Coordinates of C-alpha atoms in Angstrom, one line a residue:
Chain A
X543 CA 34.5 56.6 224.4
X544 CA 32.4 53.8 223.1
X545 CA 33.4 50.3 223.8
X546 CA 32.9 49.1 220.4
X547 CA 34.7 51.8 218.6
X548 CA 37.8 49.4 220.6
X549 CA 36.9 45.9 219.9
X550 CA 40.3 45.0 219.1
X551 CA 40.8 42.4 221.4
X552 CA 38.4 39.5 220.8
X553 CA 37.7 36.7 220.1
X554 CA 41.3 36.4 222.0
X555 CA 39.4 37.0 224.9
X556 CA 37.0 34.3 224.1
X557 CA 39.5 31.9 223.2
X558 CA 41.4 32.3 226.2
X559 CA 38.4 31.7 228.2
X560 CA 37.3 28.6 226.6
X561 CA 41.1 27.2 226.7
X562 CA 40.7 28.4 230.6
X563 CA 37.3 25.9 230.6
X564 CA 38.5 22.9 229.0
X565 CA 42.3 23.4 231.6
X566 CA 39.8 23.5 234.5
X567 CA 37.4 20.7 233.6
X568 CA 40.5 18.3 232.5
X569 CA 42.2 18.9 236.1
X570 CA 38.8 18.5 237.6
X571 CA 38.2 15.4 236.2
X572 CA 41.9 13.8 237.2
X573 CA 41.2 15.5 241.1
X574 CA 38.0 13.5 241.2
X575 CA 39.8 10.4 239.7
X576 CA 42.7 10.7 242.5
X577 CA 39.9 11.8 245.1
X578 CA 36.9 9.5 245.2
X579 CA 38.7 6.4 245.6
X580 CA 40.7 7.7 248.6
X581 CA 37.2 9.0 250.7
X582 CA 34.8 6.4 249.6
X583 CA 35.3 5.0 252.9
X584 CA 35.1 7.6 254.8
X585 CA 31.8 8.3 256.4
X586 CA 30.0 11.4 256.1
X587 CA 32.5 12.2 253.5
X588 CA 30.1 14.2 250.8
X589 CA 27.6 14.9 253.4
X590 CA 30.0 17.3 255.0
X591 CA 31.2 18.4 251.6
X592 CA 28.5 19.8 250.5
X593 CA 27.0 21.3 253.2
X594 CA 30.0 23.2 254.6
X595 CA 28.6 25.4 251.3
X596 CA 26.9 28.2 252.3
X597 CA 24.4 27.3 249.0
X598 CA 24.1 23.9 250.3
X599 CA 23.6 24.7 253.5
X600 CA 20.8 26.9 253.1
X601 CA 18.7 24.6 251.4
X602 CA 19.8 21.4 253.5
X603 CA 17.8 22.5 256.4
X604 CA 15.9 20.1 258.1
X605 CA 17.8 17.2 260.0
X606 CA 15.7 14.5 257.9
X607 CA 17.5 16.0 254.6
X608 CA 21.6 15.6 256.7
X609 CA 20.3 12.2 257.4
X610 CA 19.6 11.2 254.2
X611 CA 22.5 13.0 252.2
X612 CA 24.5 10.9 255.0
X613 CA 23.9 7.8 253.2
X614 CA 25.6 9.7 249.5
X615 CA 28.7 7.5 249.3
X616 CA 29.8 8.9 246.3
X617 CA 29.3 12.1 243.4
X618 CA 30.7 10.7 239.7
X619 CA 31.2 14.0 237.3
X620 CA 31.1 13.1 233.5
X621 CA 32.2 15.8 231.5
X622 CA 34.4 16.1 228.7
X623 CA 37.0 18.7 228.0
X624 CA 36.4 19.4 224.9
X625 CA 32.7 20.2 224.9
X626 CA 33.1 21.5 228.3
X627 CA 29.8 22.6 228.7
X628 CA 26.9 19.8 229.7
X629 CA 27.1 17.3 232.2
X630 CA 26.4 14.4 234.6
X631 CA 26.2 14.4 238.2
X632 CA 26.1 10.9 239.3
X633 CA 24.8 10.8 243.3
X634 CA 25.7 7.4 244.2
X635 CA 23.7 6.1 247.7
X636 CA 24.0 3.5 249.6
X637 CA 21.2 1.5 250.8
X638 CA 19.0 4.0 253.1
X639 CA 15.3 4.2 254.4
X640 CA 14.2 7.2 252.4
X641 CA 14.4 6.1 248.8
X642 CA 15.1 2.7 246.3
X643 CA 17.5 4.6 244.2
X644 CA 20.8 3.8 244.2
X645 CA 21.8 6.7 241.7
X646 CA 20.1 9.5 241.0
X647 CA 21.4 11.6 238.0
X648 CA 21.2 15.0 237.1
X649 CA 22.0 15.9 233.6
X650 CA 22.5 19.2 232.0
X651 CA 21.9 19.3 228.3
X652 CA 22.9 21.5 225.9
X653 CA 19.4 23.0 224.1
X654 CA 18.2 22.3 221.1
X655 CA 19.7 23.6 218.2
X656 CA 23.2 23.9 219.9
X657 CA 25.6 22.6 218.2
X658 CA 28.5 20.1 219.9
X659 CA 31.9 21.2 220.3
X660 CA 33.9 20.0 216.6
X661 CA 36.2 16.9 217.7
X662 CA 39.1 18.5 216.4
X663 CA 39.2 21.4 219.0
X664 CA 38.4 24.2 217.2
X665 CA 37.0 27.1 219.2
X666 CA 33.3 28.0 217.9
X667 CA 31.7 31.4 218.4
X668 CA 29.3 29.2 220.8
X669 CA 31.8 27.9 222.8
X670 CA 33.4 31.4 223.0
X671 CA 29.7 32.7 224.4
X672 CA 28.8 30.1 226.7
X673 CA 27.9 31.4 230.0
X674 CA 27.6 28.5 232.5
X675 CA 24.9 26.5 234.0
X676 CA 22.5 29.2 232.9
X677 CA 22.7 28.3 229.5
X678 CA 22.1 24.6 229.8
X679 CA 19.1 22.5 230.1
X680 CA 18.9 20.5 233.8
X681 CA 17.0 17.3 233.6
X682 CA 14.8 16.2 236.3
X683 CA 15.0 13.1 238.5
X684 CA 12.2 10.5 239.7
X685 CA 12.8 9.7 243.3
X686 CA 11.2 6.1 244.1
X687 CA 10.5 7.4 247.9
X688 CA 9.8 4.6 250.6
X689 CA 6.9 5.8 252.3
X690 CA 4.9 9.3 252.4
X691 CA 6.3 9.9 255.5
X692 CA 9.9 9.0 253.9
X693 CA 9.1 11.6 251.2
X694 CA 10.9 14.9 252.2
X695 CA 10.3 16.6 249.6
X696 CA 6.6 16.0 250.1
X697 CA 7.5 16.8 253.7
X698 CA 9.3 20.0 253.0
X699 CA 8.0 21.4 249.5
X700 CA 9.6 25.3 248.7
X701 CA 7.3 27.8 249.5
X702 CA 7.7 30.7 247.3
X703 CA 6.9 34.6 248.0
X704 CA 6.6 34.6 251.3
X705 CA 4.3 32.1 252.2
X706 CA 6.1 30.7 255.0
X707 CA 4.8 27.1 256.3
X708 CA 6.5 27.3 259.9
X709 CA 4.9 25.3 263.0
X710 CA 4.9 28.2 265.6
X711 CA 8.4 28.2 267.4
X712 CA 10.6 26.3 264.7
X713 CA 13.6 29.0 263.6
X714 CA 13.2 30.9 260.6
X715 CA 16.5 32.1 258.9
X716 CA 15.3 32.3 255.2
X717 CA 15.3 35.9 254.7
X718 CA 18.4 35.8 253.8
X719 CA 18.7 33.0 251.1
X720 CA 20.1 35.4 248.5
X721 CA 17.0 37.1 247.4
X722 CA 14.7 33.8 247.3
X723 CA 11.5 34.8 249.5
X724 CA 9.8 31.8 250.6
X725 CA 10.9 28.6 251.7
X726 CA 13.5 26.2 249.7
X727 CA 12.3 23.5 250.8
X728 CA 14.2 20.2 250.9
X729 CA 17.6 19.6 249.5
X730 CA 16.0 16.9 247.2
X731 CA 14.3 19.4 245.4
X732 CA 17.3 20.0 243.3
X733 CA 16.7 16.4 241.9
X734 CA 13.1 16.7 241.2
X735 CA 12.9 20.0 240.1
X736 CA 14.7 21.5 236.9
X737 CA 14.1 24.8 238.2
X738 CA 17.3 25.5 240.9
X739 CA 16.6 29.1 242.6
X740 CA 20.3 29.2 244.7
X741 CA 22.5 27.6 241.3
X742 CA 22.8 24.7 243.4
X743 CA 23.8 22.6 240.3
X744 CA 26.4 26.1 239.6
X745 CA 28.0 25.5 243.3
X746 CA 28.5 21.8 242.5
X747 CA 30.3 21.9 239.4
X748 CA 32.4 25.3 239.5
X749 CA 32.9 25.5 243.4
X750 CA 32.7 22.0 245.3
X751 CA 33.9 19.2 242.8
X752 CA 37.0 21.0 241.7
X753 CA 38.0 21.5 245.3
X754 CA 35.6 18.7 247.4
X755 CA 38.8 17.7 249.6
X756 CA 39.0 21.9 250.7
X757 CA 35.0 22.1 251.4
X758 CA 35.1 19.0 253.1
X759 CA 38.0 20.7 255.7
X760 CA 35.9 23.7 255.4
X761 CA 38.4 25.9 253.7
X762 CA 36.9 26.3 250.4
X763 CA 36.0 29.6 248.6
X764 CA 32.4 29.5 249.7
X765 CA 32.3 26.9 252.7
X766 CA 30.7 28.4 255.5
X767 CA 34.5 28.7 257.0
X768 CA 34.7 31.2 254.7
X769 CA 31.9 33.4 255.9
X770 CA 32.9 32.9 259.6
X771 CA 36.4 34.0 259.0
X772 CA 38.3 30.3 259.1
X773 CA 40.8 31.3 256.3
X774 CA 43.5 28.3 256.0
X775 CA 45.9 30.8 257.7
X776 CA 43.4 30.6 260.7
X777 CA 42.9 27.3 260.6
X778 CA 46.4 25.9 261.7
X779 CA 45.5 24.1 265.3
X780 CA 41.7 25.3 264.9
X781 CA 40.1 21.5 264.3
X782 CA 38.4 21.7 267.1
X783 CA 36.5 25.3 265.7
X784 CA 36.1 23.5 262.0
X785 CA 34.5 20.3 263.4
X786 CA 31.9 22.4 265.2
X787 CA 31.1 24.1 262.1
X788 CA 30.9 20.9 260.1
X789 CA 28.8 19.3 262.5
X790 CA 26.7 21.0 263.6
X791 CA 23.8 19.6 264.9
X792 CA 21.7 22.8 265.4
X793 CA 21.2 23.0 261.9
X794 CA 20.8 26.7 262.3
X795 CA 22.0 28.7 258.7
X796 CA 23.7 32.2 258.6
X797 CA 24.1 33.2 255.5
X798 CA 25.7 36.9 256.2
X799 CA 29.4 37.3 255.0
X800 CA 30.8 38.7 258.1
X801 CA 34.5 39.4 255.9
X802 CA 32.9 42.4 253.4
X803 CA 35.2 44.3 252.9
X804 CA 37.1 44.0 249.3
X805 CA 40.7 42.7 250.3
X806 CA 39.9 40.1 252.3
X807 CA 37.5 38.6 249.7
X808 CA 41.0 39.0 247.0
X809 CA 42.5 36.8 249.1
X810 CA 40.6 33.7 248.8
X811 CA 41.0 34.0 244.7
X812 CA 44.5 32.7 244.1
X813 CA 45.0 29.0 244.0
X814 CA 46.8 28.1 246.8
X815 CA 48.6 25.8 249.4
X816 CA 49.4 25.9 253.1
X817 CA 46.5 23.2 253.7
X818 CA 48.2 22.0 256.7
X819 CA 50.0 18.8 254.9
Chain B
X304 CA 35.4 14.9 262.8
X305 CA 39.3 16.1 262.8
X306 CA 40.3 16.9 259.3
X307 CA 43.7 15.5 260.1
X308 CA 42.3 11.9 260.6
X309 CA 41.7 12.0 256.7
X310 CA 44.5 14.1 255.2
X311 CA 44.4 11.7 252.6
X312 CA 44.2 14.2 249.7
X313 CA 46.6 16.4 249.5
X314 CA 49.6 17.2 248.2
X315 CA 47.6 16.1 244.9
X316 CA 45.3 19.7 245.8
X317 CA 48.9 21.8 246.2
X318 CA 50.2 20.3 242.6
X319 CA 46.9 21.1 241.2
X320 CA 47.0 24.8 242.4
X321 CA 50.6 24.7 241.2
X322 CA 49.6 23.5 237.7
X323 CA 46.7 26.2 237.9
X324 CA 48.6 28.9 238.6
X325 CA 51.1 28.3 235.8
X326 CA 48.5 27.6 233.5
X327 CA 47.1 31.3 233.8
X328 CA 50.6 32.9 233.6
X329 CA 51.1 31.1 230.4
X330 CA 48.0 32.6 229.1
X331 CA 48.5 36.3 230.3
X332 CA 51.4 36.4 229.0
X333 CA 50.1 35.3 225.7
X334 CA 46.9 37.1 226.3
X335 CA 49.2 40.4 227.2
X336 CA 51.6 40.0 224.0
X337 CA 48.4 39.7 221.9
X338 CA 46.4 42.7 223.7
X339 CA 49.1 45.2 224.2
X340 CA 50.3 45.7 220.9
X341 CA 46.7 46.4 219.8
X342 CA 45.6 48.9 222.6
X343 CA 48.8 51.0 222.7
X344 CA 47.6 53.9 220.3
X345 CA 44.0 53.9 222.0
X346 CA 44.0 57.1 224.1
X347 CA 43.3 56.1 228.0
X348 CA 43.3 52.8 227.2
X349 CA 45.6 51.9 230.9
X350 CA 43.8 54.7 233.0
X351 CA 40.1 53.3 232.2
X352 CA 41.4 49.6 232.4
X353 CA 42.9 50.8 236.3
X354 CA 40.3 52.7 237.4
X355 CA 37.5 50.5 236.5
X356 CA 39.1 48.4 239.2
X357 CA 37.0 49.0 242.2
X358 CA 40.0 48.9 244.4
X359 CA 42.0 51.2 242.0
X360 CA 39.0 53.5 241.5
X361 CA 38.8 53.7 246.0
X362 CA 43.0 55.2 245.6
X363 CA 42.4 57.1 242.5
X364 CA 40.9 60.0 244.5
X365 CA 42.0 63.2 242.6
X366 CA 41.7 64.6 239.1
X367 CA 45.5 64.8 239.1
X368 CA 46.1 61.1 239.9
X369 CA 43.8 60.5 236.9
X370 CA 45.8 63.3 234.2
X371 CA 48.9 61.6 235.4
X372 CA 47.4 58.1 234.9
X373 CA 46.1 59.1 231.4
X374 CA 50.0 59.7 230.0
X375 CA 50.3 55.8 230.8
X376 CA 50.7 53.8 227.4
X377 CA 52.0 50.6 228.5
X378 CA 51.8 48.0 231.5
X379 CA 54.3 45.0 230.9
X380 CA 54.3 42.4 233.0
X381 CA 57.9 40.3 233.9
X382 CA 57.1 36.6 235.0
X383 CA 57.8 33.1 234.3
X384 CA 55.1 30.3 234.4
X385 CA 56.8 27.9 235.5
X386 CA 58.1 29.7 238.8
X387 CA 54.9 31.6 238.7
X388 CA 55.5 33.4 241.9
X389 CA 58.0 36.5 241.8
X390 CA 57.1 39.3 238.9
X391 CA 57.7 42.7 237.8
X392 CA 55.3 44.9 236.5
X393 CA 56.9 48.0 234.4
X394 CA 54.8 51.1 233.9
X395 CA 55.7 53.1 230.8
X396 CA 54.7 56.5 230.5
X397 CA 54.5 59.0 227.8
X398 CA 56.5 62.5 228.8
X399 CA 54.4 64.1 230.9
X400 CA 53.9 67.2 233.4
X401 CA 54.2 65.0 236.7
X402 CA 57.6 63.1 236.7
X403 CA 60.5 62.6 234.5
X404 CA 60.8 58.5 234.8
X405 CA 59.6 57.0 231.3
X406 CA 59.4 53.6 233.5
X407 CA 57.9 52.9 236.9
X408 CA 59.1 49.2 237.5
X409 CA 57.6 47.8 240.9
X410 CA 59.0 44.4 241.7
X411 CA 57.4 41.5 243.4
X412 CA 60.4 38.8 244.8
X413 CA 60.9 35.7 246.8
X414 CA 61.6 36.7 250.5
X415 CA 65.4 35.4 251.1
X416 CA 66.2 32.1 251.6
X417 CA 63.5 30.9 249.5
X418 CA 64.5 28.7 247.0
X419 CA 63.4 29.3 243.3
X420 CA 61.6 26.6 241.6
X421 CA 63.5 23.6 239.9
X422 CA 63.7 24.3 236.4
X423 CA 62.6 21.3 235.5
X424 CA 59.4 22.2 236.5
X425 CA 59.1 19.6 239.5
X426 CA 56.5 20.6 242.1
X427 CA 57.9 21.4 245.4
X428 CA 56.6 22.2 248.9
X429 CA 57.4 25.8 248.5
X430 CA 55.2 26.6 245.3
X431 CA 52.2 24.1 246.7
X432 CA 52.2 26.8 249.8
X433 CA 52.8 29.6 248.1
X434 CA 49.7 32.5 249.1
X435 CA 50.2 34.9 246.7
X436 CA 51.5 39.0 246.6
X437 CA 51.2 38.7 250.4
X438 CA 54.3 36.0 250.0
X439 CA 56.8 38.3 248.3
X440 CA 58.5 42.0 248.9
X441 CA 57.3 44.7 246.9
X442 CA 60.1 46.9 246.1
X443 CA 59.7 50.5 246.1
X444 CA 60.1 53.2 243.5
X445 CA 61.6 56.6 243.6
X446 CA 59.9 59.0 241.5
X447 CA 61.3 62.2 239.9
X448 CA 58.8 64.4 240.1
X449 CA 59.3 67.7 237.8
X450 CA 58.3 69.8 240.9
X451 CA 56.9 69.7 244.3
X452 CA 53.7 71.3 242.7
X453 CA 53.5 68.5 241.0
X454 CA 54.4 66.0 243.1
X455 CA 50.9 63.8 243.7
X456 CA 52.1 61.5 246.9
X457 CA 53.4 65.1 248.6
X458 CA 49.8 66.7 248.2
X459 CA 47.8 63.7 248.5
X460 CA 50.0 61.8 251.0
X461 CA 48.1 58.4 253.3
X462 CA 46.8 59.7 256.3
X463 CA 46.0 56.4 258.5
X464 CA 43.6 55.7 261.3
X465 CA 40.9 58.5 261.4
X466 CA 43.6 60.6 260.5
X467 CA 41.2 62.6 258.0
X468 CA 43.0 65.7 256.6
X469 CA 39.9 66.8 254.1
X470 CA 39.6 70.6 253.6
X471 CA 35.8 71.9 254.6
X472 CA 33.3 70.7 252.4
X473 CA 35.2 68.5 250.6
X474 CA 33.7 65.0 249.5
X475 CA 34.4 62.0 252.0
X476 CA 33.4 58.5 251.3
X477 CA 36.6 57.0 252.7
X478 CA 35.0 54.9 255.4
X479 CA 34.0 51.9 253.4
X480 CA 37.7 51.4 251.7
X481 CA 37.7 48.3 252.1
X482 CA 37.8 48.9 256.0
X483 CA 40.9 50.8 256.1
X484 CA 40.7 54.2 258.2
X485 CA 42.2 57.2 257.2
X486 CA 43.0 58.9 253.5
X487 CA 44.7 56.4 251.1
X488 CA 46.3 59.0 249.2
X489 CA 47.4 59.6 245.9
X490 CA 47.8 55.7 243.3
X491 CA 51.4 57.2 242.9
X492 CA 52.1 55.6 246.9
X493 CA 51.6 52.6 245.4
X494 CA 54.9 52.9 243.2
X495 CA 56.8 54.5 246.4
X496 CA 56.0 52.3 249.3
X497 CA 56.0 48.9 250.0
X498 CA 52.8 49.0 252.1
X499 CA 50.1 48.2 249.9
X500 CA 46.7 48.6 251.9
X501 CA 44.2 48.0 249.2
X502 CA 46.3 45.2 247.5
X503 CA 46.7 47.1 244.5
X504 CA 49.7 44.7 243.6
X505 CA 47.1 41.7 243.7
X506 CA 44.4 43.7 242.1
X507 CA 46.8 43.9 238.9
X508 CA 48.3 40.4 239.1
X509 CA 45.5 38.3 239.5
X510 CA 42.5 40.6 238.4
X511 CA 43.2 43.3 235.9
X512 CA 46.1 41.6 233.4
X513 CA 44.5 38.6 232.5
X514 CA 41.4 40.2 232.2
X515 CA 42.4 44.0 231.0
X516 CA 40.1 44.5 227.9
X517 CA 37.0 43.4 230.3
X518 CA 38.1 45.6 232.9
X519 CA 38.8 48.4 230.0
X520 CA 35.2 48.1 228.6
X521 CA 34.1 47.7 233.0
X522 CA 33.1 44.3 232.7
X523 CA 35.3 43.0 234.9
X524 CA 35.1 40.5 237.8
X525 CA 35.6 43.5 240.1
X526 CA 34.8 46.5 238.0
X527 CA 32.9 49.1 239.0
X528 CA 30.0 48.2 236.1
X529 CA 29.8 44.4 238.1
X530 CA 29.1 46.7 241.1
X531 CA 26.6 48.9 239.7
X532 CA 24.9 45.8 237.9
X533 CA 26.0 45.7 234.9
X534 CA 27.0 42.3 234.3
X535 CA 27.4 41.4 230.3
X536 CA 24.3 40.1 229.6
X537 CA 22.8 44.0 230.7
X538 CA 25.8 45.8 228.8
X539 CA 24.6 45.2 225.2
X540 CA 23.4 48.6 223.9
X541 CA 24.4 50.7 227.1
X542 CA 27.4 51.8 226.2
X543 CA 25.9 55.3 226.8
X544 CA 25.9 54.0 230.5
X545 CA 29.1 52.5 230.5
X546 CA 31.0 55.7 229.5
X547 CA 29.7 57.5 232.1
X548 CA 31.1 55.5 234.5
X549 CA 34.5 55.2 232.8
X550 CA 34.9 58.9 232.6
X551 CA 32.7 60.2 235.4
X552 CA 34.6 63.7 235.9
X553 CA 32.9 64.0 239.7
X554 CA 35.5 61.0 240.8
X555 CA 33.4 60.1 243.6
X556 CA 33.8 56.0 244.3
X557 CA 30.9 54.2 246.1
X558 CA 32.5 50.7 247.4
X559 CA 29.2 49.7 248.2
X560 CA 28.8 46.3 246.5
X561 CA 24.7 46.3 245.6
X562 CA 24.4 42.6 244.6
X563 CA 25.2 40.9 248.1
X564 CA 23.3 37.9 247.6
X565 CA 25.6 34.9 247.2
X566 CA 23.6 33.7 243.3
X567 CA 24.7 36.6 241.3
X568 CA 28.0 36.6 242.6
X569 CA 28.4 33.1 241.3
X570 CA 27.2 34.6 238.0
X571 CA 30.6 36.0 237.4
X572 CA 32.9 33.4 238.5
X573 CA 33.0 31.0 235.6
X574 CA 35.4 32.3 232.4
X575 CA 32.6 33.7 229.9
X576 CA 32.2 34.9 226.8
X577 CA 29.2 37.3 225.1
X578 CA 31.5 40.4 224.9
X579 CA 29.7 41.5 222.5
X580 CA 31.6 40.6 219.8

């Protein structure tokens, strides 16, 4: 039976799809506007975010990386819903002894020769096709570092095919990192480098923005909550079990999904309550 | 840390989910009026869409539950977006050699003494908490079969917990269902129990109807092609390979999922287009 033979069905499909984009960044957008003024005062707040993701979390490996990402006060999305497809991250720091920067800003672009979304909200074949971060164009991002010895990306560079760069003794977890052989490297890498080998700009924009307050309580999708079996039903009475994942000072990474098994994975899908309010 | 210290978020994440959810039931339904009109004369079009579903595929076991599949023309689907939470789902067959019913109906409702949702659409505590299938009672079915010869649930009945009734030499891959032990028995169980081991009920709702000509071309989120690989971008001009998995004729079902590392999951998460159209 050849799938062509059928195409009855789009560009219905498509059109649902982008009506399903522009829903989700419109909702996103109006969560962060409701969210970001309540936990700008509270410390640690994006810190913990992002790295109860187990993407995050595997390239956020040294302690010099937490510390820094500790002094991240605030993440500003600009998006718009209609052209749903490229946008801003804003990092907004505080003062901090690693780099001048108060923002550092990640774009993603469309590329050349893509056309913009029409103003009037009609549904383009390009739209339809659009496949995600993949098909954008991530800037890169001067960091004004400190000092040399400030400058963890200097410090921690990504080490790619196997050529680990391990003083002899120090824990080594990185077979794992999704396929990646080698060494990440710093977190800060993301900024400075368009390339992004564990779609960290992906995990930012379709996982932790649209639910930050859930990764921050360690109960999102992919938090490493998730992995270690923490599903909200669990986590009634468990703060004491969340907190020592989310602050973990051992810094140690295990990236295995111990849940494999198809149903329990379902269960995380639907957008749901019971968050303990 | 304790999350509870800053439960200053919610219930602004509940009435998001709340909004999400009726969002996507307004747009299957729309997306099901549109489709099922258009697919009803294609031959197999509701036996490929099901059993491209890795979890329908793992209780689709014989050739029999497949013929009796393939006289299924139409799968409605009874719900209202804006309390998005009970549903109906009516299976209408074609005469056929198995059973006399021209309707399966299996029904998904509120557990008693919950309260339906205010019609004027105001968000309450109930839908923010609201879980999903595993919230509601499934009703059961009864089945006229034509004859105990052809009764499928009677010859292919679940046999739990190591239970295995397999004849010598007979094929069995039944360890990795999703971590259930025993013999699932025949997709008809699903109709006339309430148990629902593979979550078939949420495989339908939430994965296969507003999604059904991906999953019928097995492009699906959790189609078998995603877990062989073939994601869209590697479908264009294998349709050769596609049909082979839609009608394999040795029905044997690997669970295995081959792309474990947490990147190309992400890959499939965001709504996408490039269906080839």
């Amino acid at each position: 039976m050849s799938a062509e033979q059928y195409q009855v069905e789009p560009p219905e499909e498509g059109n649902k799809n982008v009506r399903h984009n522009r829903f989700v960044v419109k909702e996103t957008l109006e969560y962060l506007a409701h969210l970001r003024q309540r936990v700008k005062d509270i410390e640690g707040f994006w810190l913990h975010t992002l790295i109860n993701h187990s993407q995050i979390a595997a390239v956020t490996t040294s302690k010099e990386d937490e510390h820094a990402l500790s002094y991240l006060q605030d993440i500003e999305l600009v998006q718009d819903a209609n052209d749903f497809r490229p946008f801003e991250l804003k990092f907004h720091f505080k003062e901090n002894p690693y780099f001048s920067n108060t923002v550092l800003s990640k774009k993603y672009t469309l590329p050349k020769g893509t056309e913009a979304a029409p103003a009037d909200g009609t549904i383009t074949d390009e739209l339809r096709d659009f496949e995600g971060v993949e098909d954008l164009e991530a800037s890169t991002v001067k960091i004004a570092w400190k000092s040399d010895d400030k400058n963890l990306t200097k410090k921690h560079p990504r080490v790619v095919q196997g050529g680990h760069d391990h003083k002899e003794g120090e824990e080594c977890d990185h077979e794992d990192d999704g396929g990646y052989e080698g060494d990440l490297g710093s977190f800060f890498l993301f900024f400075e480098t368009a390339e992004d080998p564990l779609q960290i700009g992906e995990a930012l924009i379709s996982d932790i923005l649209p639910d930050a307050f859930a990764y921050f309580e360690n109960r999102g999708d992919n938090s490493q909550g998730a992995e270690f079996g923490l599903d909200s039903e669990d986590d009634e009475g468990d703060d004491d079990e969340l907190d020592e994942e989310s602050g973990d000072e051992e810094g140690s990474i295990d990236l295995e999904d111990e849940e494999d098994d198809l149903p329990s994975k379902k269960k995380r899908k639907l957008a749901k309550g019971k968050n303990g309010q």
